[in-house]
Amino acid sequence: MKPKLLIVDDDEEIRTQMKWALAKDYDVVMAGDRAQAREQFQSSHPAVVLLDLGLPPNPATPEEGLATLSELLALDKQAKIVIITGQAERSTALRAVGTGAYDIIGKPADMDELKILLKRCFYVAHLEREYQQMQQQLNNDSFEGMLGTNVRMQSVFDSIRKVAPASAPVLILGESGTGKEMVARAIHQKSARRDKPFVAINCSAIPESLMESELFGHEKGAFTGAHQQRKGRIEAANEGTLFLDEIGEIPLPIQVKLLRFLQEQRIERVGGRQEITLDVRVVSATNANLKKGMQLGTFREDLFYRIAVIQLLLPPLREREEDISFLAQSFLQRISQEIGKPGLTFGPDALRAIRLHSWPGNVRELQNRVRRAAIMSEGKRVTPQDLELGQADSAPPSITLKDARETVERQMVTMALKKNAGKITAAATELGISRPTFYELMEKLGIQKPEPKE
Ligand SMILES: Nc1ncnc2c1ncn2[C@@H]1O[C@H](COP(=O)(O)OP(=O)(O)OP(=O)(O)O)[C@@H](O)[C@H]1O
Ligand SMILES: [Mg+2]
């Protein structure tokens, strides 16, 4: 099905000409005045409108055209309305843009230029619609703040739903930045423990000497500096969830104590004599290979089987291709709000570069890059350069047909002049065009007539 295009012009002849030129690519509907324009707009919902400003009853002024413009935009503010104006007056053009016109093209319109312009308008309209659908999906598809339409992510969400209500330990596996902590929080949120504490400990961030008292707490006087009794993190998580991040980093002596706690749900504070019974759900995570640790003797096998009753594996971002742009867009939307630049979007090159990147740092890297790009970006559009995604990753710079044509024209004209020693008639004949056309080209391209050689 061809996209719908509405042409509003009071000149019957122009309408017919345009229809001729554009009917191959678009389903063209036409209107001659404001009332007809509104009618056609409402009945055929075109994504793009070509609007002449000089409409009856006052075709000599832009007023009726500008009124039509506001009326159509009031009906659908996403419509892309391109103004065709013979009144090359700057103030009119500015008023049209101020009212919400998408672009402006002079009259008589150059058909090649118009076609390129229309193509871009429809493309942008299409992107916007896709973006809107995505926004809707975002609201429907997020799972405890996690996004993922990829099948493996959906199955992770399913597993979370299933395991959350139980109290069995869960081990979350996945590369760095794949969302392990988010999963741990989701498990807590989906469980009956959601109103109780969620205590997260990064086992790689605590020095070995402090780890035991950090986890289990200590009694007053248990060691030098233990001036008073202190509860440990495990105790703080009572009735809730304890998240042991980077569990592969726990030193062996502590592993023994942790195992005992997991078996009996009881702890003793350092220097304490009394056993404390707790009700704590343990969720752990690692990006290390625990099996290897077991072979090397750095991780206890019995502890592994205790913590890994249920295992969830998070796929790396590069294997969730369909989620990449989705995540990027949602991050951009949130971050641009946060930093006070609402409405930032990715240019098509930027999205392409994002899809092509391999994301070694996974979701975290994506998020950081989007944040930096949002801060660095100068216009409304984030570019591959803002994202610091290499040129090799992104599309070649696009040139318009007009640029390409001018380059070729310039080469031909310069060459013909050179070859014919600056004689215009001979050069024009060589290119198969008339003298006046040749002069016109020279003027358009800013080429000076060379001094004839003696
Ligand atoms: N599916 C997702 N949807 C939305 N945001 C996500 C998703 N996965 C991860 N994130 C975001 O990416 C960042 C990294 O996630 P998280 O900290 O959970 O990963 P991790 O696997 O624990 O990383 P690390 O191994 O570095 O500790 C966080 O800011 C998180 O909000
Ligand atoms: Mg983490």
Tab-separated table of C-alpha atoms and ligand atoms in Angstrom:
chain	number	residue	atom	x	y	z
A	1	MET	CA	0.000	0.000	0.000
A	2	LYS	CA	1.346	3.420	-0.950
A	3	PRO	CA	1.578	6.102	1.724
A	4	LYS	CA	-1.082	8.821	1.574
A	5	LEU	CA	-0.096	12.323	0.538
A	6	LEU	CA	-2.416	15.322	0.626
A	7	ILE	CA	-1.732	18.183	-1.793
A	8	VAL	CA	-3.432	21.487	-1.022
A	9	ASP	CA	-3.229	24.044	-3.837
A	10	ASP	CA	-5.849	26.271	-5.390
A	11	ASP	CA	-4.275	25.974	-8.826
A	12	GLU	CA	-5.865	23.048	-10.596
A	13	GLU	CA	-3.025	22.810	-13.071
A	14	ILE	CA	-0.342	22.596	-10.422
A	15	ARG	CA	-2.304	19.952	-8.534
A	16	THR	CA	-2.597	17.816	-11.643
A	17	GLN	CA	1.086	18.208	-12.467
A	18	MET	CA	2.105	17.225	-8.967
A	19	LYS	CA	-0.220	14.283	-8.957
A	20	TRP	CA	1.324	13.120	-12.207
A	21	ALA	CA	4.806	13.349	-10.822
A	22	LEU	CA	4.052	11.766	-7.451
A	23	ALA	CA	1.327	9.197	-8.062
A	24	LYS	CA	3.867	6.466	-8.691
A	25	ASP	CA	5.127	6.631	-5.107
A	26	TYR	CA	2.160	7.993	-3.204
A	27	ASP	CA	-1.549	7.659	-2.945
A	28	VAL	CA	-2.275	11.317	-3.721
A	29	VAL	CA	-5.401	13.083	-2.484
A	30	MET	CA	-6.077	16.727	-3.305
A	31	ALA	CA	-7.782	19.811	-1.961
A	32	GLY	CA	-8.225	23.343	-3.305
A	33	ASP	CA	-9.082	25.288	-0.157
A	34	ARG	CA	-9.119	25.138	3.609
A	35	ALA	CA	-12.464	23.342	3.977
A	36	GLN	CA	-11.571	20.663	1.484
A	37	ALA	CA	-8.161	20.273	3.046
A	38	ARG	CA	-9.707	19.629	6.458
A	39	GLU	CA	-12.167	17.165	4.988
A	40	GLN	CA	-9.538	15.179	3.104
A	41	PHE	CA	-7.193	15.292	6.049
A	42	GLN	CA	-9.804	13.799	8.340
A	43	SER	CA	-10.992	11.157	5.941
A	44	SER	CA	-7.650	9.911	4.605
A	45	HIS	CA	-5.197	10.619	7.464
A	46	PRO	CA	-2.158	11.472	5.357
A	47	ALA	CA	1.176	11.399	7.192
A	48	VAL	CA	2.449	14.211	4.971
A	49	VAL	CA	0.736	17.285	3.494
A	50	LEU	CA	2.010	19.634	0.782
A	51	LEU	CA	0.424	22.982	1.449
A	52	ASP	CA	0.306	26.054	-0.745
A	53	LEU	CA	-0.033	29.184	1.371
A	54	GLY	CA	-1.912	31.333	-1.138
A	55	LEU	CA	-5.403	29.923	-0.860
A	56	PRO	CA	-8.823	31.422	-1.687
A	57	PRO	CA	-10.456	33.717	-0.761
A	58	ASN	CA	-7.130	35.632	-0.441
A	59	PRO	CA	-4.645	33.835	-2.670
A	60	ALA	CA	-2.384	36.868	-2.681
A	61	THR	CA	-1.644	36.646	1.049
A	62	PRO	CA	-0.422	33.694	3.138
A	63	GLU	CA	-3.151	34.098	5.784
A	64	GLU	CA	-5.506	31.384	4.598
A	65	GLY	CA	-2.629	28.947	4.135
A	66	LEU	CA	-1.306	29.638	7.616
A	67	ALA	CA	-4.796	29.154	9.050
A	68	THR	CA	-5.040	25.832	7.243
A	69	LEU	CA	-1.680	24.864	8.654
A	70	SER	CA	-2.777	25.459	12.246
A	71	GLU	CA	-6.071	23.724	11.691
A	72	LEU	CA	-4.480	20.578	10.339
A	73	LEU	CA	-1.911	20.514	13.100
A	74	ALA	CA	-4.653	20.897	15.668
A	75	LEU	CA	-6.230	17.754	14.223
A	76	ASP	CA	-2.964	15.803	14.262
A	77	LYS	CA	0.121	17.423	15.688
A	78	GLN	CA	2.340	14.712	14.267
A	79	ALA	CA	1.407	15.468	10.666
A	80	LYS	CA	4.361	16.566	8.559
A	81	ILE	CA	3.222	19.667	6.689
A	82	VAL	CA	5.500	20.976	3.967
A	83	ILE	CA	4.829	24.502	2.770
A	84	ILE	CA	5.126	25.304	-0.908
A	85	THR	CA	5.396	29.010	-1.256
A	86	GLY	CA	5.871	31.399	-4.087
A	87	GLN	CA	6.080	34.235	-1.611
A	88	ALA	CA	9.707	33.780	-0.829
A	89	GLU	CA	9.258	36.217	1.980
A	90	ARG	CA	11.363	35.329	4.945
A	91	SER	CA	8.850	36.517	7.480
A	92	THR	CA	6.169	34.252	6.016
A	93	ALA	CA	8.527	31.301	6.083
A	94	LEU	CA	9.366	32.019	9.705
A	95	ARG	CA	5.712	32.285	10.654
A	96	ALA	CA	4.995	28.964	8.969
A	97	VAL	CA	7.826	27.249	10.808
A	98	GLY	CA	6.751	28.895	14.046
A	99	THR	CA	3.261	27.515	13.538
A	100	GLY	CA	4.684	24.030	13.131
A	101	ALA	CA	5.403	23.515	9.428
A	102	TYR	CA	7.877	20.712	8.932
A	103	ASP	CA	9.696	22.186	5.957
A	104	ILE	CA	9.405	24.793	3.233
A	105	ILE	CA	10.054	24.559	-0.471
A	106	GLY	CA	10.001	27.381	-3.026
A	107	LYS	CA	7.566	27.604	-5.885
A	108	PRO	CA	7.830	26.359	-8.592
A	109	ALA	CA	9.110	23.298	-6.791
A	110	ASP	CA	12.009	21.401	-8.259
A	111	MET	CA	10.525	17.931	-8.614
A	112	ASP	CA	13.695	16.000	-7.778
A	113	GLU	CA	14.211	18.081	-4.695
A	114	LEU	CA	10.570	17.698	-3.710
A	115	LYS	CA	10.727	13.936	-4.096
A	116	ILE	CA	13.737	13.683	-1.815
A	117	LEU	CA	12.087	15.959	0.702
A	118	LEU	CA	8.891	13.908	0.683
A	119	LYS	CA	10.774	10.686	1.090
A	120	ARG	CA	12.478	12.045	4.155
A	121	CYS	CA	9.208	13.358	5.591
A	122	PHE	CA	7.514	10.009	5.252
A	123	TYR	CA	10.541	8.329	6.732
A	124	VAL	CA	10.554	10.591	9.769
A	125	ALA	CA	6.790	10.189	10.151
A	126	HIS	CA	7.282	6.454	10.067
A	127	LEU	CA	10.062	6.578	12.659
A	128	GLU	CA	7.946	8.708	14.937
A	129	ARG	CA	5.081	6.294	14.737
A	130	GLU	CA	7.397	3.396	15.460
A	131	TYR	CA	8.798	5.328	18.398
A	132	GLN	CA	5.330	5.899	19.757
A	133	GLN	CA	4.472	2.241	19.496
A	134	MET	CA	7.681	1.472	21.267
A	135	GLN	CA	6.761	3.858	24.065
A	136	GLN	CA	3.537	1.997	24.501
A	137	GLN	CA	5.338	-1.297	24.504
A	138	LEU	CA	7.749	0.071	27.064
A	139	ASN	CA	4.903	0.682	29.410
A	140	ASN	CA	3.483	-2.777	28.838
A	141	ASP	CA	6.632	-4.830	28.633
A	142	SER	CA	8.719	-3.695	31.487
A	143	PHE	CA	9.209	-6.210	34.223
A	144	GLU	CA	10.131	-4.615	37.545
A	145	GLY	CA	11.901	-1.916	35.539
A	146	MET	CA	13.679	-4.426	33.307
A	147	LEU	CA	13.120	-4.266	29.598
A	148	GLY	CA	13.361	-7.218	27.321
A	149	THR	CA	11.342	-8.542	24.430
A	150	ASN	CA	14.028	-11.048	23.540
A	151	VAL	CA	12.845	-14.655	24.104
A	152	ARG	CA	15.611	-15.468	26.515
A	153	MET	CA	14.855	-12.353	28.557
A	154	GLN	CA	11.181	-13.254	28.547
A	155	SER	CA	12.078	-16.658	29.860
A	156	VAL	CA	14.233	-15.053	32.567
A	157	PHE	CA	11.166	-12.997	33.563
A	158	ASP	CA	9.071	-16.167	33.627
A	159	SER	CA	11.598	-17.873	35.856
A	160	ILE	CA	11.662	-14.892	38.195
A	161	ARG	CA	7.895	-15.081	38.512
A	162	LYS	CA	8.125	-18.768	39.346
A	163	VAL	CA	11.014	-18.685	41.798
A	164	ALA	CA	10.193	-15.451	43.575
A	165	PRO	CA	7.474	-16.778	45.909
A	166	ALA	CA	9.676	-19.637	47.179
A	167	SER	CA	12.543	-19.046	49.594
A	168	ALA	CA	15.024	-21.239	47.761
A	169	PRO	CA	18.431	-19.689	47.057
A	170	VAL	CA	18.977	-18.373	43.545
A	171	LEU	CA	22.263	-17.945	41.711
A	172	ILE	CA	22.299	-15.377	38.936
A	173	LEU	CA	24.942	-15.815	36.268
A	174	GLY	CA	25.897	-13.430	33.514
A	175	GLU	CA	28.587	-11.175	32.174
A	176	SER	CA	29.304	-7.875	33.790
A	177	GLY	CA	26.559	-5.301	33.230
A	178	THR	CA	23.885	-7.735	32.068
A	179	GLY	CA	21.432	-6.839	34.828
A	180	LYS	CA	22.183	-9.333	37.589
A	181	GLU	CA	21.442	-6.901	40.393
A	182	MET	CA	18.195	-5.873	38.726
A	183	VAL	CA	17.132	-9.515	38.618
A	184	ALA	CA	17.965	-9.934	42.291
A	185	ARG	CA	15.810	-6.926	43.132
A	186	ALA	CA	13.012	-8.207	40.917
A	187	ILE	CA	13.039	-11.530	42.764
A	188	HIS	CA	12.723	-9.661	46.034
A	189	GLN	CA	9.949	-7.416	44.734
A	190	LYS	CA	7.948	-10.342	43.391
A	191	SER	CA	8.190	-12.236	46.668
A	192	ALA	CA	6.196	-11.970	49.872
A	193	ARG	CA	9.316	-10.391	51.394
A	194	ARG	CA	8.955	-7.238	49.336
A	195	ASP	CA	8.177	-5.026	52.330
A	196	LYS	CA	11.167	-6.342	54.274
A	197	PRO	CA	14.773	-5.361	53.702
A	198	PHE	CA	16.763	-6.087	50.574
A	199	VAL	CA	20.409	-6.038	51.613
A	200	ALA	CA	23.057	-6.044	48.910
A	201	ILE	CA	26.702	-6.821	49.581
A	202	ASN	CA	29.422	-6.637	47.013
A	203	CYS	CA	31.761	-9.348	48.236
A	204	SER	CA	34.647	-8.085	46.123
A	205	ALA	CA	34.519	-4.651	47.701
A	206	ILE	CA	35.012	-5.687	51.325
A	207	PRO	CA	38.532	-6.405	52.589
A	208	GLU	CA	38.928	-9.956	53.766
A	209	SER	CA	39.791	-8.899	57.304
A	210	LEU	CA	36.492	-7.080	57.703
A	211	MET	CA	34.260	-9.477	55.868
A	212	GLU	CA	33.360	-11.780	58.690
A	213	SER	CA	32.187	-9.027	61.009
A	214	GLU	CA	30.513	-7.229	58.130
A	215	LEU	CA	28.434	-10.307	57.292
A	216	PHE	CA	27.853	-11.786	60.721
A	217	GLY	CA	28.280	-8.798	63.036
A	218	HIS	CA	30.264	-8.768	66.254
A	219	GLU	CA	29.866	-8.494	70.021
A	220	LYS	CA	31.372	-5.717	72.044
A	221	GLY	CA	35.044	-6.436	72.666
A	222	ALA	CA	35.233	-9.244	70.111
A	223	PHE	CA	38.420	-7.704	68.705
A	224	THR	CA	40.467	-4.559	69.071
A	225	GLY	CA	38.298	-1.681	68.024
A	226	ALA	CA	35.003	-3.497	68.581
A	227	HIS	CA	33.761	-0.878	71.028
A	228	GLN	CA	30.191	-1.950	70.826
A	229	GLN	CA	27.973	-4.705	69.566
A	230	ARG	CA	27.128	-4.507	65.881
A	231	LYS	CA	24.674	-6.457	63.793
A	232	GLY	CA	25.933	-7.895	60.539
A	233	ARG	CA	24.410	-7.610	57.089
A	234	ILE	CA	22.886	-11.062	57.207
A	235	GLU	CA	21.002	-10.144	60.345
A	236	ALA	CA	19.937	-6.862	58.765
A	237	ALA	CA	18.306	-8.862	55.987
A	238	ASN	CA	16.155	-10.837	58.412
A	239	GLU	CA	12.765	-11.682	56.888
A	240	GLY	CA	13.975	-10.145	53.654
A	241	THR	CA	16.530	-10.908	50.945
A	242	LEU	CA	20.320	-10.935	51.131
A	243	PHE	CA	22.034	-10.296	47.815
A	244	LEU	CA	25.595	-11.599	47.690
A	245	ASP	CA	27.099	-9.978	44.623
A	246	GLU	CA	30.379	-11.356	43.217
A	247	ILE	CA	30.071	-14.365	45.461
A	248	GLY	CA	33.093	-15.941	43.783
A	249	GLU	CA	35.242	-13.449	45.715
A	250	ILE	CA	34.404	-14.734	49.183
A	251	PRO	CA	37.497	-16.109	50.923
A	252	LEU	CA	37.443	-19.798	51.876
A	253	PRO	CA	37.180	-19.388	55.681
A	254	ILE	CA	34.101	-17.206	55.259
A	255	GLN	CA	32.674	-19.684	52.770
A	256	VAL	CA	32.624	-22.259	55.557
A	257	LYS	CA	30.677	-19.940	57.873
A	258	LEU	CA	28.308	-18.965	55.110
A	259	LEU	CA	27.611	-22.589	54.316
A	260	ARG	CA	26.687	-23.236	57.915
A	261	PHE	CA	24.317	-20.298	57.884
A	262	LEU	CA	22.680	-21.552	54.677
A	263	GLN	CA	22.230	-25.025	56.107
A	264	GLU	CA	20.831	-23.977	59.445
A	265	GLN	CA	19.547	-20.426	58.990
A	266	ARG	CA	21.436	-19.589	62.161
A	267	ILE	CA	24.403	-17.350	62.798
A	268	GLU	CA	26.722	-16.377	65.592
A	269	ARG	CA	28.143	-12.870	65.738
A	270	VAL	CA	31.928	-12.653	65.927
A	271	GLY	CA	32.903	-13.126	69.554
A	272	GLY	CA	29.368	-14.144	70.411
A	273	ARG	CA	28.213	-17.221	72.204
A	274	GLN	CA	24.602	-17.129	71.344
A	275	GLU	CA	23.085	-18.491	68.145
A	276	ILE	CA	20.636	-16.271	66.361
A	277	THR	CA	17.957	-17.821	64.207
A	278	LEU	CA	17.103	-15.906	61.058
A	279	ASP	CA	14.812	-16.110	58.084
A	280	VAL	CA	16.790	-14.807	55.128
A	281	ARG	CA	16.513	-15.573	51.477
A	282	VAL	CA	19.853	-15.629	49.730
A	283	VAL	CA	20.282	-14.546	46.154
A	284	SER	CA	23.809	-14.549	44.787
A	285	ALA	CA	25.412	-13.428	41.577
A	286	THR	CA	28.694	-13.811	39.805
A	287	ASN	CA	30.282	-13.170	36.468
A	288	ALA	CA	33.110	-15.529	37.342
A	289	ASN	CA	33.245	-19.181	36.473
A	290	LEU	CA	32.497	-20.903	39.780
A	291	LYS	CA	33.039	-24.358	38.289
A	292	LYS	CA	36.610	-23.371	37.563
A	293	GLY	CA	36.947	-21.997	41.077
A	294	MET	CA	35.830	-25.377	42.391
A	295	GLN	CA	38.441	-27.173	40.284
A	296	LEU	CA	41.116	-24.801	41.539
A	297	GLY	CA	39.923	-25.208	45.097
A	298	THR	CA	39.062	-21.530	45.589
A	299	PHE	CA	35.333	-22.117	45.793
A	300	ARG	CA	33.693	-24.811	47.895
A	301	GLU	CA	31.614	-27.307	46.029
A	302	ASP	CA	29.183	-27.837	48.897
A	303	LEU	CA	28.576	-24.086	49.085
A	304	PHE	CA	27.997	-23.964	45.334
A	305	TYR	CA	25.228	-26.557	45.530
A	306	ARG	CA	23.627	-24.651	48.405
A	307	ILE	CA	23.505	-21.292	46.667
A	308	ALA	CA	22.757	-22.640	43.205
A	309	VAL	CA	19.540	-24.523	43.905
A	310	ILE	CA	18.053	-22.394	41.154
A	311	GLN	CA	20.250	-20.817	38.469
A	312	LEU	CA	19.295	-17.979	36.170
A	313	LEU	CA	21.526	-17.135	33.242
A	314	LEU	CA	21.374	-13.639	31.778
A	315	PRO	CA	22.288	-13.480	28.086
A	316	PRO	CA	24.810	-10.819	27.059
A	317	LEU	CA	23.349	-7.800	25.290
A	318	ARG	CA	24.935	-8.722	21.936
A	319	GLU	CA	22.715	-11.811	21.934
A	320	ARG	CA	19.548	-9.768	22.481
A	321	GLU	CA	19.710	-7.869	19.246
A	322	GLU	CA	16.065	-6.930	19.159
A	323	ASP	CA	16.346	-5.255	22.570
A	324	ILE	CA	19.348	-3.056	21.861
A	325	SER	CA	17.677	-0.078	20.196
A	326	PHE	CA	14.690	-0.491	22.446
A	327	LEU	CA	16.881	-0.154	25.554
A	328	ALA	CA	18.902	2.680	24.030
A	329	GLN	CA	15.769	4.681	23.276
A	330	SER	CA	14.315	4.172	26.694
A	331	PHE	CA	17.593	5.217	28.329
A	332	LEU	CA	17.787	8.272	26.106
A	333	GLN	CA	14.281	9.280	26.995
A	334	ARG	CA	14.896	8.992	30.703
A	335	ILE	CA	18.347	10.543	30.699
A	336	SER	CA	17.374	13.466	28.478
A	337	GLN	CA	14.658	14.308	30.986
A	338	GLU	CA	17.098	14.019	33.856
A	339	ILE	CA	19.655	16.342	32.313
A	340	GLY	CA	17.069	18.861	31.192
A	341	LYS	CA	17.204	18.224	27.436
A	342	PRO	CA	13.824	16.591	26.881
A	343	GLY	CA	12.919	15.437	23.403
A	344	LEU	CA	16.389	14.264	22.364
A	345	THR	CA	16.239	11.455	19.825
A	346	PHE	CA	18.706	9.294	17.938
A	347	GLY	CA	19.420	10.038	14.317
A	348	PRO	CA	19.085	6.992	12.022
A	349	ASP	CA	22.895	6.745	11.750
A	350	ALA	CA	23.177	6.660	15.513
A	351	LEU	CA	20.698	3.799	15.848
A	352	ARG	CA	22.539	1.919	13.158
A	353	ALA	CA	25.853	2.401	14.923
A	354	ILE	CA	24.279	1.223	18.179
A	355	ARG	CA	22.984	-1.930	16.570
A	356	LEU	CA	26.366	-2.696	15.020
A	357	HIS	CA	28.420	-2.236	18.178
A	358	SER	CA	29.220	-5.433	20.090
A	359	TRP	CA	28.643	-4.005	23.616
A	360	PRO	CA	31.346	-5.727	25.620
A	361	GLY	CA	30.101	-3.926	28.737
A	362	ASN	CA	26.519	-4.913	28.026
A	363	VAL	CA	23.553	-2.914	29.308
A	364	ARG	CA	25.693	-0.879	31.671
A	365	GLU	CA	27.979	0.236	28.836
A	366	LEU	CA	24.996	1.071	26.657
A	367	GLN	CA	23.487	3.159	29.408
A	368	ASN	CA	26.739	5.016	30.092
A	369	ARG	CA	27.299	5.756	26.439
A	370	VAL	CA	23.783	7.047	25.999
A	371	ARG	CA	24.261	9.262	29.032
A	372	ARG	CA	27.497	10.709	27.719
A	373	ALA	CA	26.033	11.193	24.236
A	374	ALA	CA	22.983	12.961	25.649
A	375	ILE	CA	25.234	15.357	27.519
A	376	MET	CA	27.540	15.948	24.540
A	377	SER	CA	24.879	16.294	21.844
A	378	GLU	CA	24.374	19.755	20.456
A	379	GLY	CA	21.126	19.540	18.515
A	380	LYS	CA	17.930	17.600	18.976
A	381	ARG	CA	19.523	14.514	17.487
A	382	VAL	CA	22.192	12.290	18.954
A	383	THR	CA	24.854	11.379	16.387
A	384	PRO	CA	27.247	8.410	16.205
A	385	GLN	CA	30.000	10.882	17.094
A	386	ASP	CA	28.216	11.834	20.309
A	387	LEU	CA	28.108	8.143	21.139
A	388	GLU	CA	31.759	7.792	20.244
A	389	LEU	CA	30.916	4.833	18.109
A	390	GLY	CA	33.585	4.675	15.396
A	391	GLN	CA	32.972	5.729	11.831
A	392	ALA	CA	33.596	2.144	10.741
A	393	ASP	CA	30.516	1.214	12.674
A	394	SER	CA	28.248	3.791	11.181
A	395	ALA	CA	26.718	4.562	7.833
A	396	PRO	CA	28.668	6.569	5.272
A	397	PRO	CA	27.751	10.259	5.322
A	398	SER	CA	24.664	10.595	3.192
A	399	ILE	CA	24.760	12.974	0.245
A	400	THR	CA	21.673	14.230	-1.447
A	401	LEU	CA	20.915	13.804	-5.105
A	402	LYS	CA	21.311	17.546	-5.444
A	403	ASP	CA	24.873	17.457	-4.056
A	404	ALA	CA	25.801	14.582	-6.316
A	405	ARG	CA	24.383	16.305	-9.361
A	406	GLU	CA	26.228	19.514	-8.616
A	407	THR	CA	29.520	17.691	-8.221
A	408	VAL	CA	29.128	16.012	-11.598
A	409	GLU	CA	27.956	19.233	-13.252
A	410	ARG	CA	30.931	21.119	-11.903
A	411	GLN	CA	33.355	18.502	-13.217
A	412	MET	CA	31.734	18.459	-16.659
A	413	VAL	CA	31.580	22.236	-17.041
A	414	THR	CA	35.156	22.773	-15.861
A	415	MET	CA	36.421	20.027	-18.104
A	416	ALA	CA	34.550	21.290	-21.187
A	417	LEU	CA	35.861	24.824	-20.639
A	418	LYS	CA	39.413	23.618	-20.278
A	419	LYS	CA	39.206	21.412	-23.316
A	420	ASN	CA	37.794	24.202	-25.461
A	421	ALA	CA	40.163	26.887	-24.209
A	422	GLY	CA	37.395	28.790	-22.469
A	423	LYS	CA	35.222	29.116	-25.577
A	424	ILE	CA	31.631	28.988	-24.333
A	425	THR	CA	29.937	27.986	-27.586
A	426	ALA	CA	32.328	25.103	-28.173
A	427	ALA	CA	32.117	23.941	-24.540
A	428	ALA	CA	28.299	24.060	-24.608
A	429	THR	CA	28.223	22.105	-27.871
A	430	GLU	CA	30.536	19.519	-26.377
A	431	LEU	CA	28.084	18.965	-23.502
A	432	GLY	CA	25.093	19.023	-25.829
A	433	ILE	CA	23.457	22.059	-24.216
A	434	SER	CA	22.659	25.589	-25.363
A	435	ARG	CA	24.870	28.622	-24.692
A	436	PRO	CA	22.353	30.212	-22.252
A	437	THR	CA	22.023	26.935	-20.327
A	438	PHE	CA	25.787	26.713	-20.102
A	439	TYR	CA	25.957	30.267	-18.745
A	440	GLU	CA	23.249	29.449	-16.252
A	441	LEU	CA	25.175	26.428	-15.037
A	442	MET	CA	28.342	28.460	-14.665
A	443	GLU	CA	26.513	31.012	-12.624
A	444	LYS	CA	24.766	28.441	-10.449
A	445	LEU	CA	28.034	26.655	-9.737
A	446	GLY	CA	29.992	29.884	-9.359
A	447	ILE	CA	32.454	29.015	-12.112
A	448	GLN	CA	34.370	31.922	-13.653
A	449	LYS	CA	34.993	32.083	-17.356
A	450	PRO	CA	38.712	31.387	-17.801
A	451	GLU	CA	40.889	33.822	-19.724
A	452	PRO	CA	41.232	32.451	-23.236
A	453	LYS	CA	44.736	31.214	-23.950
A	454	GLU	CA	46.774	33.043	-26.579
B	1	LIG	N1	16.867	-5.371	31.079
B	1	LIG	C1	17.206	-4.159	31.513
B	1	LIG	N2	16.346	-3.124	31.326
B	1	LIG	C2	16.678	-1.898	31.759
B	1	LIG	N3	17.807	-1.585	32.376
B	1	LIG	C3	18.695	-2.571	32.595
B	1	LIG	C4	18.433	-3.903	32.176
B	1	LIG	N4	19.488	-4.659	32.528
B	1	LIG	C5	20.363	-3.845	33.116
B	1	LIG	N5	19.901	-2.591	33.188
B	1	LIG	C6	20.633	-1.426	33.720
B	1	LIG	O1	21.996	-1.631	33.429
B	1	LIG	C7	22.828	-1.335	34.528
B	1	LIG	C8	23.582	-2.577	34.932
B	1	LIG	O2	22.701	-3.501	35.535
B	1	LIG	P1	23.110	-4.343	36.834
B	1	LIG	O3	23.852	-3.515	37.803
B	1	LIG	O4	21.892	-5.045	37.317
B	1	LIG	O5	24.096	-5.360	36.124
B	1	LIG	P2	25.099	-6.401	36.775
B	1	LIG	O6	25.000	-7.626	35.950
B	1	LIG	O7	24.840	-6.508	38.222
B	1	LIG	O8	26.477	-5.690	36.476
B	1	LIG	P3	27.904	-5.947	37.198
B	1	LIG	O9	28.338	-7.318	36.790
B	1	LIG	O10	28.740	-4.872	36.586
B	1	LIG	O11	27.681	-5.806	38.656
B	1	LIG	C9	21.925	-0.835	35.619
B	1	LIG	O12	21.931	0.574	35.596
B	1	LIG	C10	20.549	-1.351	35.240
B	1	LIG	O13	19.564	-0.439	35.652
B	2	MG	MG	26.166	-6.064	39.795
